[in-house]
Structures are given as structure tokens and as C-alpha cells.
Short mmCIF file of C-alpha atoms in Angstrom, two decimals:
data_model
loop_
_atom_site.label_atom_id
_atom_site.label_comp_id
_atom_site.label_asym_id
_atom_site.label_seq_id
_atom_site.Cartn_x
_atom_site.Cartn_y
_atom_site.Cartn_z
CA UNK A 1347 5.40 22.95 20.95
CA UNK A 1348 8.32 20.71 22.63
CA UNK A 1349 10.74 19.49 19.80
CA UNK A 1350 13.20 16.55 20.58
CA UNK A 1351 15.53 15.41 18.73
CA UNK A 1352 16.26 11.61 17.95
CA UNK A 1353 18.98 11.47 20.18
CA UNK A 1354 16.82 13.30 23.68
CA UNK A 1355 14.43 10.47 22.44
CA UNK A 1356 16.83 7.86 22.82
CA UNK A 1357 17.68 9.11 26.19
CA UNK A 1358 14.90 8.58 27.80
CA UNK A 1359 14.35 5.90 30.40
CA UNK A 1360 12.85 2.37 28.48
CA UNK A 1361 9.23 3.06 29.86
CA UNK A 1362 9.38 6.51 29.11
CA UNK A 1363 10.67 6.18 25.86
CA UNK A 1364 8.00 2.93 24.97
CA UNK A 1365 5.02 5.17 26.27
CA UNK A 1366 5.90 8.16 24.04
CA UNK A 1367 7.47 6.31 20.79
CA UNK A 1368 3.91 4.02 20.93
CA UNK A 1369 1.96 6.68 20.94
CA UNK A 1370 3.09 8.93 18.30
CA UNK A 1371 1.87 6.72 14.83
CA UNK A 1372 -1.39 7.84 15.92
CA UNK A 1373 -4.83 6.17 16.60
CA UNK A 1374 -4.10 2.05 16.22
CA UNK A 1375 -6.29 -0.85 15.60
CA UNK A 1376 -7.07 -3.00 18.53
CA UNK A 1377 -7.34 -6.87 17.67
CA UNK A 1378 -7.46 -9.66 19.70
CA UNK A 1379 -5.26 -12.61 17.85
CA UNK A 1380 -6.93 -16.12 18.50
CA UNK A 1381 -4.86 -19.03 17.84
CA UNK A 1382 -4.14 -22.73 18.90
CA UNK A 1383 -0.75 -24.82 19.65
CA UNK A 1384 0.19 -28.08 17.57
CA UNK A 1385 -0.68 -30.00 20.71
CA UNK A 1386 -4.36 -27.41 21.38
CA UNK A 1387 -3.41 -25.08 23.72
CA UNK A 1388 -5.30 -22.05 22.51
CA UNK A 1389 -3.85 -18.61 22.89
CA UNK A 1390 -5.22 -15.22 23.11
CA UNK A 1391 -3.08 -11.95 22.65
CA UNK A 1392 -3.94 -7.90 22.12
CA UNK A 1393 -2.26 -6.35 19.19
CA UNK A 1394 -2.37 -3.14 17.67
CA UNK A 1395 -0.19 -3.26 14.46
CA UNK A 1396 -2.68 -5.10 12.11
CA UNK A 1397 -2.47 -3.16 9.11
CA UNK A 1398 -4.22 -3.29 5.42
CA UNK A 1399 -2.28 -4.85 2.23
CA UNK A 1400 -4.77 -5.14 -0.05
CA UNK A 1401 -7.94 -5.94 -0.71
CA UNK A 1402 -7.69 -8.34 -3.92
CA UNK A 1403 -6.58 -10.74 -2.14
CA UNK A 1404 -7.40 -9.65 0.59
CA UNK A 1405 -4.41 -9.14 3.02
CA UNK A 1406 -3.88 -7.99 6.49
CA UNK A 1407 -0.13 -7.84 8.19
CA UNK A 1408 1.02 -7.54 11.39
CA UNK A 1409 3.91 -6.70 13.39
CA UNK A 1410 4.64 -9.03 15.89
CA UNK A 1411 7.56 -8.09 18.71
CA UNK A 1412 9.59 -10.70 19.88
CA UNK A 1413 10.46 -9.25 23.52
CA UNK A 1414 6.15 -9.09 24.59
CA UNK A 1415 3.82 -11.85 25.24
CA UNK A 1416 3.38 -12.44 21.60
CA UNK A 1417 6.05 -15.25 21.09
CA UNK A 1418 3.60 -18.25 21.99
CA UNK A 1419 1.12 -16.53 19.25
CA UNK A 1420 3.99 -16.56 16.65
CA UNK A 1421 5.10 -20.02 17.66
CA UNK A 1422 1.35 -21.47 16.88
CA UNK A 1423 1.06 -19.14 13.82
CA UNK A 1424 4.41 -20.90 12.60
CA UNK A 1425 3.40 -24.37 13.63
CA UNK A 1426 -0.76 -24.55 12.44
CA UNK A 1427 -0.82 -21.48 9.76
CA UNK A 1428 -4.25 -19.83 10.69
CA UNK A 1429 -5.06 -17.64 13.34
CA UNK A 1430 -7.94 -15.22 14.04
CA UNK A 1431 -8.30 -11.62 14.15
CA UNK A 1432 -11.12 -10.25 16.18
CA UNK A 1433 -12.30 -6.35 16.99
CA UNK A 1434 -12.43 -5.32 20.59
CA UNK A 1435 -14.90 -3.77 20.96
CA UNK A 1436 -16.50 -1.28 23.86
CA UNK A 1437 -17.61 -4.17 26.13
CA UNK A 1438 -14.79 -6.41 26.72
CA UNK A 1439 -11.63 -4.12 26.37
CA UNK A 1440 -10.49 -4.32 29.77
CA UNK A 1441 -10.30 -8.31 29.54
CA UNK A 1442 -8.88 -7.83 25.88
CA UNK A 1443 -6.02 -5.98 27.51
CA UNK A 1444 -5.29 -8.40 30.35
CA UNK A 1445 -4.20 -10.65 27.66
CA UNK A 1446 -1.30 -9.04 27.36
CA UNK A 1447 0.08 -10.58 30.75
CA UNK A 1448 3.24 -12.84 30.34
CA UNK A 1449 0.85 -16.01 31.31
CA UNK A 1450 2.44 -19.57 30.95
CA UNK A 1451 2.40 -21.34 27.79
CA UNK A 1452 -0.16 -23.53 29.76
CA UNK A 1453 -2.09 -20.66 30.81
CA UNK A 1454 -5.20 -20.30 28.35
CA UNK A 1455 -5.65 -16.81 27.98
CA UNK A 1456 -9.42 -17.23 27.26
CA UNK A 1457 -9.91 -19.22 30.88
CA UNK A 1458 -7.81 -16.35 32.35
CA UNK A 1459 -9.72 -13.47 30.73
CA UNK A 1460 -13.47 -14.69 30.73
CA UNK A 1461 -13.12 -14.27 27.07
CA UNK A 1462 -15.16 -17.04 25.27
CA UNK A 1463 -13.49 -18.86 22.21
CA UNK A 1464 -15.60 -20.10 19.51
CA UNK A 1465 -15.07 -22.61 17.10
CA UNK A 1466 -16.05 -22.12 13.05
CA UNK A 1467 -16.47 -25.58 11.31
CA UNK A 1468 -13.17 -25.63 8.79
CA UNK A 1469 -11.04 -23.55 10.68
CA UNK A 1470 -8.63 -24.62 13.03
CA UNK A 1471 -7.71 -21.49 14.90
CA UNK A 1472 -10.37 -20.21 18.14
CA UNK A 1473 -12.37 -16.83 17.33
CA UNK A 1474 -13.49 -14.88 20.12
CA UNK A 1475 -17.56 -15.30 20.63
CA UNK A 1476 -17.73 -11.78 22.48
CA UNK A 1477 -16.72 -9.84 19.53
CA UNK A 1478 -18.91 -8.69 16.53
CA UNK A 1479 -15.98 -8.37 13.65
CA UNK A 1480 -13.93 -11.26 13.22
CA UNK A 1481 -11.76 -12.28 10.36
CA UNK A 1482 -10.24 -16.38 10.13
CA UNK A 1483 -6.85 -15.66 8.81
CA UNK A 1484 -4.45 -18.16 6.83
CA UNK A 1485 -1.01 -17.54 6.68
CA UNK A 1486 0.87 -16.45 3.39
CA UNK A 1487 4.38 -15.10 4.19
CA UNK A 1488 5.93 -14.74 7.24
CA UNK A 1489 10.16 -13.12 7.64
CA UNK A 1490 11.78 -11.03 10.14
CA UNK A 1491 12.76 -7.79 9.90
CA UNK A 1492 16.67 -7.70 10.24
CA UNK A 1493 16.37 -3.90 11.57
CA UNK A 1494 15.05 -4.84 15.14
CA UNK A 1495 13.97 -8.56 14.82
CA UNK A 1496 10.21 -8.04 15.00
CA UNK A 1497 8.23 -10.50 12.58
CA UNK A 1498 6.29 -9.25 9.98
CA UNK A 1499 3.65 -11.86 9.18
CA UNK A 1500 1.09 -11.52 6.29
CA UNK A 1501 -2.57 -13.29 6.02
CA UNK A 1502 -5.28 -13.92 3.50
CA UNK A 1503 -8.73 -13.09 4.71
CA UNK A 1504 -10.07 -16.43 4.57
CA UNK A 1505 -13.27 -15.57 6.29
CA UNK A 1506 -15.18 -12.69 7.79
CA UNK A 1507 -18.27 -12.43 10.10
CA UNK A 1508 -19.70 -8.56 10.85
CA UNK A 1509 -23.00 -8.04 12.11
CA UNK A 1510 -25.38 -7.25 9.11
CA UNK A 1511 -26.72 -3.46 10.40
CA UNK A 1512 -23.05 -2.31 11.02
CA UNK A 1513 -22.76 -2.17 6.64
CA UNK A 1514 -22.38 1.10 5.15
CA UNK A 1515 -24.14 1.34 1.46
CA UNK A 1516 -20.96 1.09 -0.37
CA UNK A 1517 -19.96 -1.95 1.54
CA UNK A 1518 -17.68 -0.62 3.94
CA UNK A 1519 -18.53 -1.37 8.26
CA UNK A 1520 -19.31 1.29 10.57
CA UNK A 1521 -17.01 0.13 12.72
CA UNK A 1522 -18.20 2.76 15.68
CA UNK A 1523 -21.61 1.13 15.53
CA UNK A 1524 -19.98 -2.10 15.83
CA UNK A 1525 -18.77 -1.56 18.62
CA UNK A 1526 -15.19 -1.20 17.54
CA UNK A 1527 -12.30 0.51 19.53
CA UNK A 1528 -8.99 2.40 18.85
CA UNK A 1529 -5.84 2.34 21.16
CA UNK A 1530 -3.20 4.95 21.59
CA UNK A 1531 -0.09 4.36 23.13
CA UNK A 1532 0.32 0.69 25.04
CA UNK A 1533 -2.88 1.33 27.34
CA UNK A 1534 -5.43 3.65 26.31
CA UNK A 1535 -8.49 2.41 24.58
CA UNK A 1536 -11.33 4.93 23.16
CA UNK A 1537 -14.21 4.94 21.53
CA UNK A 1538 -14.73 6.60 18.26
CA UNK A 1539 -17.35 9.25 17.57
CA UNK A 1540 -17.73 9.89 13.51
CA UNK A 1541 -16.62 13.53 11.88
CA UNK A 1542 -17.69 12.51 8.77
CA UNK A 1543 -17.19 10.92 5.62
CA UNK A 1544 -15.43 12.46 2.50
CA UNK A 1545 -16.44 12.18 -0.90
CA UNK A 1546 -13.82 10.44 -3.30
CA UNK A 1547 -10.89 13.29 -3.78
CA UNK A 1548 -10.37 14.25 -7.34
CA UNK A 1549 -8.21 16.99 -8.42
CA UNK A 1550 -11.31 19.12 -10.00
CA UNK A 1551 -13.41 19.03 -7.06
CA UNK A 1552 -12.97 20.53 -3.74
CA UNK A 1553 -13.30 18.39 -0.65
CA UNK A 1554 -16.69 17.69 0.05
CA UNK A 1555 -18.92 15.49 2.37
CA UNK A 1556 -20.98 12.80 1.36
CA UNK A 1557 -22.46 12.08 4.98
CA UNK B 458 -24.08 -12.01 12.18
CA UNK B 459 -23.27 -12.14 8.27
CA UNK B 460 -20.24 -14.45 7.20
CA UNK B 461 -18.12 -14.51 4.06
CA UNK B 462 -15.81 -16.73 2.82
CA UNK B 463 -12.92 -15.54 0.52
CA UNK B 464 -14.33 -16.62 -3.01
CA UNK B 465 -17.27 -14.22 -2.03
CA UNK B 466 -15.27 -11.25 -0.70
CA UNK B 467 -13.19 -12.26 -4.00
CA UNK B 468 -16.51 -12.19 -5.76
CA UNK B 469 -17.88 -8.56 -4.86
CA UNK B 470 -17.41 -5.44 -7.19
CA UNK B 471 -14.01 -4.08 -6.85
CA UNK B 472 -15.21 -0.64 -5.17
CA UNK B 473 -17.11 -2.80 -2.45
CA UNK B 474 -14.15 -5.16 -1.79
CA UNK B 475 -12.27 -2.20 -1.36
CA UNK B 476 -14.55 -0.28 0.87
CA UNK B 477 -15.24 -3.81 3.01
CA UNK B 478 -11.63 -5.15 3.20
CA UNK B 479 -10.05 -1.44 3.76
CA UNK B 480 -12.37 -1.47 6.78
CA UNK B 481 -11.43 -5.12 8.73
CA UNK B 482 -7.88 -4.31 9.42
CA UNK B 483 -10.17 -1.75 12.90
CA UNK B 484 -9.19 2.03 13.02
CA UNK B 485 -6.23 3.27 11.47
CA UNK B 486 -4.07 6.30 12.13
CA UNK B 487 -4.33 9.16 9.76
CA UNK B 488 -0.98 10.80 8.74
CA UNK B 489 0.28 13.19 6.27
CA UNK B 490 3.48 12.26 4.58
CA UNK B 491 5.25 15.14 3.51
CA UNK B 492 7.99 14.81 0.76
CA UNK B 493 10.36 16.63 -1.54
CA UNK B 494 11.49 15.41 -4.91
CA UNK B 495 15.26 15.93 -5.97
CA UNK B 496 14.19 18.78 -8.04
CA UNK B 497 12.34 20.55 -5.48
CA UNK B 498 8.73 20.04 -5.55
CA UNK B 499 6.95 19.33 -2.55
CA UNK B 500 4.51 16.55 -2.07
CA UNK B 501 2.07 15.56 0.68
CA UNK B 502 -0.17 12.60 0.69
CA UNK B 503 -2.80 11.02 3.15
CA UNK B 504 -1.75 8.02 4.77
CA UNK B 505 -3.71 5.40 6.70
CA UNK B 506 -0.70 2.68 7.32
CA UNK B 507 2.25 3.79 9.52
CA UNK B 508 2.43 1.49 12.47
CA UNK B 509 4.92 1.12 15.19
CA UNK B 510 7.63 -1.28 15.10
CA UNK B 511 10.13 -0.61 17.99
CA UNK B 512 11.25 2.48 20.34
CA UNK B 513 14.88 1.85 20.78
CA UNK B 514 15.59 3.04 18.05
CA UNK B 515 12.29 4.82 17.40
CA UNK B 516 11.23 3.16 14.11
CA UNK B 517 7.56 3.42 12.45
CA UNK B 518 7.36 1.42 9.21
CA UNK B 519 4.18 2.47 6.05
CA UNK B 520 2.71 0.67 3.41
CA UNK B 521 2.62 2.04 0.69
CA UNK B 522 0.40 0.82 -2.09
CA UNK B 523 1.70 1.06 -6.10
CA UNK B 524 -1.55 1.68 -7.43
CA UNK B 525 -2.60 5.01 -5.64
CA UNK B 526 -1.46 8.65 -5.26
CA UNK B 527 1.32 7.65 -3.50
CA UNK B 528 3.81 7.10 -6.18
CA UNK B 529 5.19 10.49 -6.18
CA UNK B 530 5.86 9.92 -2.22
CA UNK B 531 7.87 6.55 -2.46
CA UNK B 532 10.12 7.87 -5.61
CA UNK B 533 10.52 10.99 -3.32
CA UNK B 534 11.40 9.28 -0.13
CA UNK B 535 13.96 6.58 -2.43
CA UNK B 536 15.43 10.11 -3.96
CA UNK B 537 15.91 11.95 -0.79
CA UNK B 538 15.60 9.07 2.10
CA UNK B 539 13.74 11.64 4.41
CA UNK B 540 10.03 12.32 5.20
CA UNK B 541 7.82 13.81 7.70
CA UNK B 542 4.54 12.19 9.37
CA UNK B 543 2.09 14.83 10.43
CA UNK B 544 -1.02 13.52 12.47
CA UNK B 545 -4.18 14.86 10.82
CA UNK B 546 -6.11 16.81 13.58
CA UNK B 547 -9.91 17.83 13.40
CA UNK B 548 -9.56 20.92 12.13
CA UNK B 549 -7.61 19.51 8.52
CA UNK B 550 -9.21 16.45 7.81
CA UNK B 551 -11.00 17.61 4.77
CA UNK B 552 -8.04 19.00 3.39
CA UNK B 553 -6.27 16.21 4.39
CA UNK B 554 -7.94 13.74 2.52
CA UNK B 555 -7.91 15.80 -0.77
CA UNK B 556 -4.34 15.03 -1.02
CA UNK B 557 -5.54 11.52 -1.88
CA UNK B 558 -6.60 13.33 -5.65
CA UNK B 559 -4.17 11.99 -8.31
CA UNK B 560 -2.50 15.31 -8.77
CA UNK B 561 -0.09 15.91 -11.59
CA UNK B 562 3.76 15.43 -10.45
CA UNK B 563 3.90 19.75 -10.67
CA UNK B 564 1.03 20.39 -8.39
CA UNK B 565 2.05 20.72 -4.97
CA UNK B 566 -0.46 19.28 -2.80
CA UNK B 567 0.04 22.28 -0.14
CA UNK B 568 -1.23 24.80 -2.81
CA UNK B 569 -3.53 22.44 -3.63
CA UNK B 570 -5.26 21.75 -0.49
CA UNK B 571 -4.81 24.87 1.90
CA UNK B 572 -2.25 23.56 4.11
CA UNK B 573 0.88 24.86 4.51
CA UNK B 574 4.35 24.05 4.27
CA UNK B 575 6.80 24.62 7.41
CA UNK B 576 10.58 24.10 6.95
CA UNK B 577 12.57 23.33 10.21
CA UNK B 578 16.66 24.17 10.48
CA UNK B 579 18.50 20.93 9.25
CA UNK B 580 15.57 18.42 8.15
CA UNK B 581 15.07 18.31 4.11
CA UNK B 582 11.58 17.87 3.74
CA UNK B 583 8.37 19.32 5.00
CA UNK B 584 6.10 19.58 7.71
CA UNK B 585 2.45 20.58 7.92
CA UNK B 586 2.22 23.59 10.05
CA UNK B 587 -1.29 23.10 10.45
CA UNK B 588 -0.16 19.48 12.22
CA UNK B 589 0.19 19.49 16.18
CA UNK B 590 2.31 15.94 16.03
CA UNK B 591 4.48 15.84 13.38
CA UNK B 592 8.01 13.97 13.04
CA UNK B 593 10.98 13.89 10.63
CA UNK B 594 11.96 10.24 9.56
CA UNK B 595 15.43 9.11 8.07
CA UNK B 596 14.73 6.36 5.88
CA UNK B 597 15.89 3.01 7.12
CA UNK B 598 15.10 0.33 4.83
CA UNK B 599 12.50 -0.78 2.21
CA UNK B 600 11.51 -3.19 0.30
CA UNK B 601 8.91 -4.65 -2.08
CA UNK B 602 6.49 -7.40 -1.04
CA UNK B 603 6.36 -9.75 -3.43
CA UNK B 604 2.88 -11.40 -2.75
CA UNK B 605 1.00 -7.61 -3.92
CA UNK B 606 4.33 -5.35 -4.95
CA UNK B 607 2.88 -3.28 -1.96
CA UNK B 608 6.16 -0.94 -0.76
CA UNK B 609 7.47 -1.03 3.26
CA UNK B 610 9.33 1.73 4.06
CA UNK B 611 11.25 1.56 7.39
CA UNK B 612 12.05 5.13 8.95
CA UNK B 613 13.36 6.29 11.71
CA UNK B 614 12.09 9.14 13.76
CA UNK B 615 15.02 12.05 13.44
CA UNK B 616 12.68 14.63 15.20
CA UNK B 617 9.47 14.86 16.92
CA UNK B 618 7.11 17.55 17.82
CA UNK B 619 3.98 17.89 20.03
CA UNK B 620 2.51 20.41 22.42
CA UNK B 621 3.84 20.18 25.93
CA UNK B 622 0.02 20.19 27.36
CA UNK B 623 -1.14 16.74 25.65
CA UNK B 624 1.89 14.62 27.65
CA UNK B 625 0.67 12.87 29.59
CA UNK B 626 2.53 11.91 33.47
CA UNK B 627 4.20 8.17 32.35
CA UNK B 628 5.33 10.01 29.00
CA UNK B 629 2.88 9.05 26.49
CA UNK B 630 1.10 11.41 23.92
CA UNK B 631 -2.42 12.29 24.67
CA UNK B 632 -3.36 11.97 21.04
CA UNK B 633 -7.38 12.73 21.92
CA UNK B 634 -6.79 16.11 23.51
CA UNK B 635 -3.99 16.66 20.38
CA UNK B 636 -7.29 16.51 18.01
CA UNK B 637 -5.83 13.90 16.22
CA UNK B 638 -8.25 11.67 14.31
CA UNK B 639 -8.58 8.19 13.81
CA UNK B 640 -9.77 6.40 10.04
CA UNK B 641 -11.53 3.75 8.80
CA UNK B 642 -12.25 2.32 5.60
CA UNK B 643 -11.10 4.65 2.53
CA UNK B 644 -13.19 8.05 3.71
CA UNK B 645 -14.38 8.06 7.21
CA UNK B 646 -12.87 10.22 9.59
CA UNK B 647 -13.13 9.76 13.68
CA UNK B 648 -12.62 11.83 16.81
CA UNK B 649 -11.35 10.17 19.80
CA UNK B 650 -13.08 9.72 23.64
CA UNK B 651 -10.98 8.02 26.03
CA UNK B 652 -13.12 5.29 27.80
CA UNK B 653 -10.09 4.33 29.86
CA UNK B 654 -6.61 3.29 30.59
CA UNK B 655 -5.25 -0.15 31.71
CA UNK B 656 -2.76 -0.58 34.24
CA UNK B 657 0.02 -2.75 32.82
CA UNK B 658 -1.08 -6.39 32.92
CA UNK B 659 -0.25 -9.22 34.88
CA UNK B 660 -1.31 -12.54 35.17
CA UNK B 661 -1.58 -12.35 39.05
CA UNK B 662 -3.54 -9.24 39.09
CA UNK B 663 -7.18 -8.61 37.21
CA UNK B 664 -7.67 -5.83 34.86
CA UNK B 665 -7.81 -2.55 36.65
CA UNK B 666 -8.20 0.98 35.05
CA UNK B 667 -5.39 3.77 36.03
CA UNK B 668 -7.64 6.98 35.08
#
């Protein structure tokens, strides 16, 4: 095992330092975040921090950093209050991460991609048509943190589209047989092969299966 | 393609909701939060939330959520202000997830469960020594969101382990070949194939892998 301590960490070089720090919370969700300028230039940007709330409402955050390509998704957040959240998935990853090039605000990142955006009636932000789990998001609270000026922003669920054979029997998604991918670190995508799923943990009982 | 709007994912049983809207957020990392309370007793708890918010400093924020077995980890952290985060590998995730069991505050999940506790020179809580990533956080910040009384705790990584053979050559952790396992929903547990990496993106070049 290497150890470092926080100070080795903070000596790294930047890159160095970004590839290892991103990698170590572990496996992270890959989303593409659809959204749309006051004056409808839509806007297409990879992130990785969405992260559950709660379910009743149901609430999703994310962690938005101001130094990456994310500022012209927080800007039309801020101005129209919706976006989109949509799973990459195994078939369109590589274009999912291209959108994480610094284009121009007049850039669209779906022309620049391939990526196809889709419009829901009632809902003002652009999903992505290539991918199978997609959520339309409204915006509930928005501040940023004061420790290292990222923006934490938090959303309500306001609809959600999943294809009908990727539905467990308790209601939960298979989200490898959708498709779905995981990211490590700032560039590595995988696909996810299941172990298994545990049984509700109660003190009484030991850890068991249930498929 | 099925679609809900919120009044019916507001509508469902409260198990389903849960099981459906624990799943949207994609994958999730799993991690072990190891605590200690003032008094001494150890505590270690499954967690599916820590995300990455910045590498200089090296800060990962978690949710944590009122309502589960996590209550004995957020009045430890408060008590003590440190923690560890120990990625749950292949070999532990059954055990892992039995931490999730409500146990009473004098059951020490690591007696509980199987996995042991490991003590390292001049950090005050523990580490699974089953874990192959694990880090020591200082506690940074937290505070309550108001919208669900959810808990974000802000830490700071103090120390870091990981064997020398999953680094990979630009720095980053190759968490696959680590056997650390990826979530999703409340129960299901996921191994990890690479299908690629991107080269860092830019708007004048198209998306190219770089292994």
C-alpha cells in the first residue's frame, strides 16, 4: 500500500493531483445535463456529481465547478430553472464526453457532438433522444459553497422516462440493462456487470442475497 | 419508453419510490464511513453519497440522510470532526451492506459484520483493513439542508491509501483493478469493466480513446 499524506497530495502537479483526487470517491454517475439559454441556445455538458436527496420529493443535487465548462449550464439553470438529466449510456459515451470541451457559448454542444436533443411538451429544457433514462428537472435551491466556490444546486424530479423492461420487481431500474455507465476519475467510463443484490440488512439476520 | 410525472412518482408506495428514485441519480460509489464516538465506540456505516468537490484542497463532501442508520455517524463525525472513507471492494460487499442494519448505539458494526478495525499512528478514527482505498477526512464544514433536513458534511482528505499497482501513468486510481464496486438503487452491488478512456476534450479535436 502507498500512504500519502494531505500535504504529498497537495504537492503534486495540478493534473496529477485532479487525476488522483477525482478518482478516489469511487465509481460516479455519468449524466449528461441538457439545458437551454434565456435567448435558446441549448447546452449540453457531462457531469458526474449528481447525487440522491431524497426520494419524497424526489431530489437530485449536483456539484457544479466553476473553473470547467459547466458555467454556461449554471448560467441557463439560473436564468430558465429546469434542466435535464440524462444516463449515458454504453453507446454514445465517447460523444457524451466530448461535451466537456470549452466550446463557445454559441457553440451547441448537441450540433458539435451528434447528440440529438429532444423536446417533451411542458418542459422547457432539451433531453437527449439517444439516451434511455432521463429525468426533466426543476430547480429548488441553488447557493455556493464558500469552501471552494463550487455551486451546489438541488432539483425536483419533475419527470422521468426509463424504458419499461429495464424495472426491477420492487420498482427500482436495472440500470446495467439500460444501458447505463459509471465513470472513475475525469476520463474513464465502464460498464457495469451485477454481483448481486442484498436482501434488506436487519440486525437479526445475516447478510443474505435475494438475487 | 415509460414516463412519469411527479404526482405519480409522488403517488407510488413509499418502498417503490424509494427503490425507483434511489436508482435515477446512475451508479453511485460505495464507501464505508468509519467513525468513533467521544466515548469510544466505533461505528461503520455503508454509504452511497460521497462525491467530489475540488482537489486543491482535496475535499469530498456526503449526504447524509436523518432518517437511516446513519445517525450514529453524523453525531460521531460533529463529536470528533474526523472520519475515514473506505471503498467497498468485491470481496466485502455483503458485509458491507449489513452495516446498513439499525444497530443499537453499543454494537460496533466491525464485530457485527466481520470486518475489521485498523488504527493508523496519528488519525482518530478507523479504517477498514479489509478496504484497499481508504482515506482519513478532517471535517470541514456542514450543514443542514433545509428543503429535506438531509446533512452535508464537507471533509477534507488528511490521508490516503491505495496499492501502488492500481495507479495508473497520468496519476489516477485504477478503481476496477482495486475491486472496488459501484451501487445502484438501495441493494445492488456492481463490478467494474473499463470500456475506455477519453483523451481530454477539445472542441477542435473529435473524441478519441487513450487506452
Amino acid at each position: 500500500m502507498t500512504q500519502l499524506y494531505e500535504h504529498q497530495i497537495q504537492a503534486l502537479g495540478s493534473r496529477e493531483r485532479a487525476a488522483l483526487v477525482n478518482s478516489i470517491s469511487g465509481f460516479k454517475a455519468a449524466n449528461l445535463v441538457g439545458t437551454v439559454s434565456a435567448d435558446g441556445n441549448t447546452n449540453l455538458a457531462i457531469m458526474s456529481s449528481a447525487v440522491h436527496l431524497g426520494s419524497h420529493p424526489p431530489l437530485l443535487a449536483l456539484i457544479l465547478r466553476p473553473d470547467d465548462a459547466c458555467q454556461h449550464t449554471l448560467e441557463n439553470i439560473l436564468a430558465t430553472r429546469v434542466y435535464t438529466l440524462n444516463h449515458v449510456n454504453e453507446s454514445i459515451y465517447a460523444q457524451a464526453h466530448q461535451t466537456a470541451a470549452r466550446y463557445p457559448r454559441d457553440v451547441c454542444e448537441f450540433e458539435a457532438t451528434g447528440l440529438r436533443a429532444q423536446w417533451e411538451p411542458n418542459f422547457a429544457a432539451p433531453f437527449v433522444a439517444e439516451a434511455r433514462i432521463r429525468m426533466g428537472m426543476t430547480l429548488r435551491e441553488h447557493q455556493k459553497l464558500t469552501i471552494n466556490g463550487t455551486q451546489l444546486i438541488i432539483g425536483e424530479v419533475a419527470t422521468l422516462s426509463y424504458p419499461q423492461d429495464s424495472v426491477n420487481g420492487d420498482g427500482s431500474l436495472d440500470l446495467a440493462s439500460a444501458g447505463t455507465v459509471a465513470l472513475s476519475g475525469l476520463d474513464s467510463y465502464y460498464r457495469a456487470k451485477r454481483l448481486g443484490r442484498m436482501a434488506y440488512a436487519k440486525p437479526e439476520l445475516s447478510p443474505h442475497h435475494i438475487d
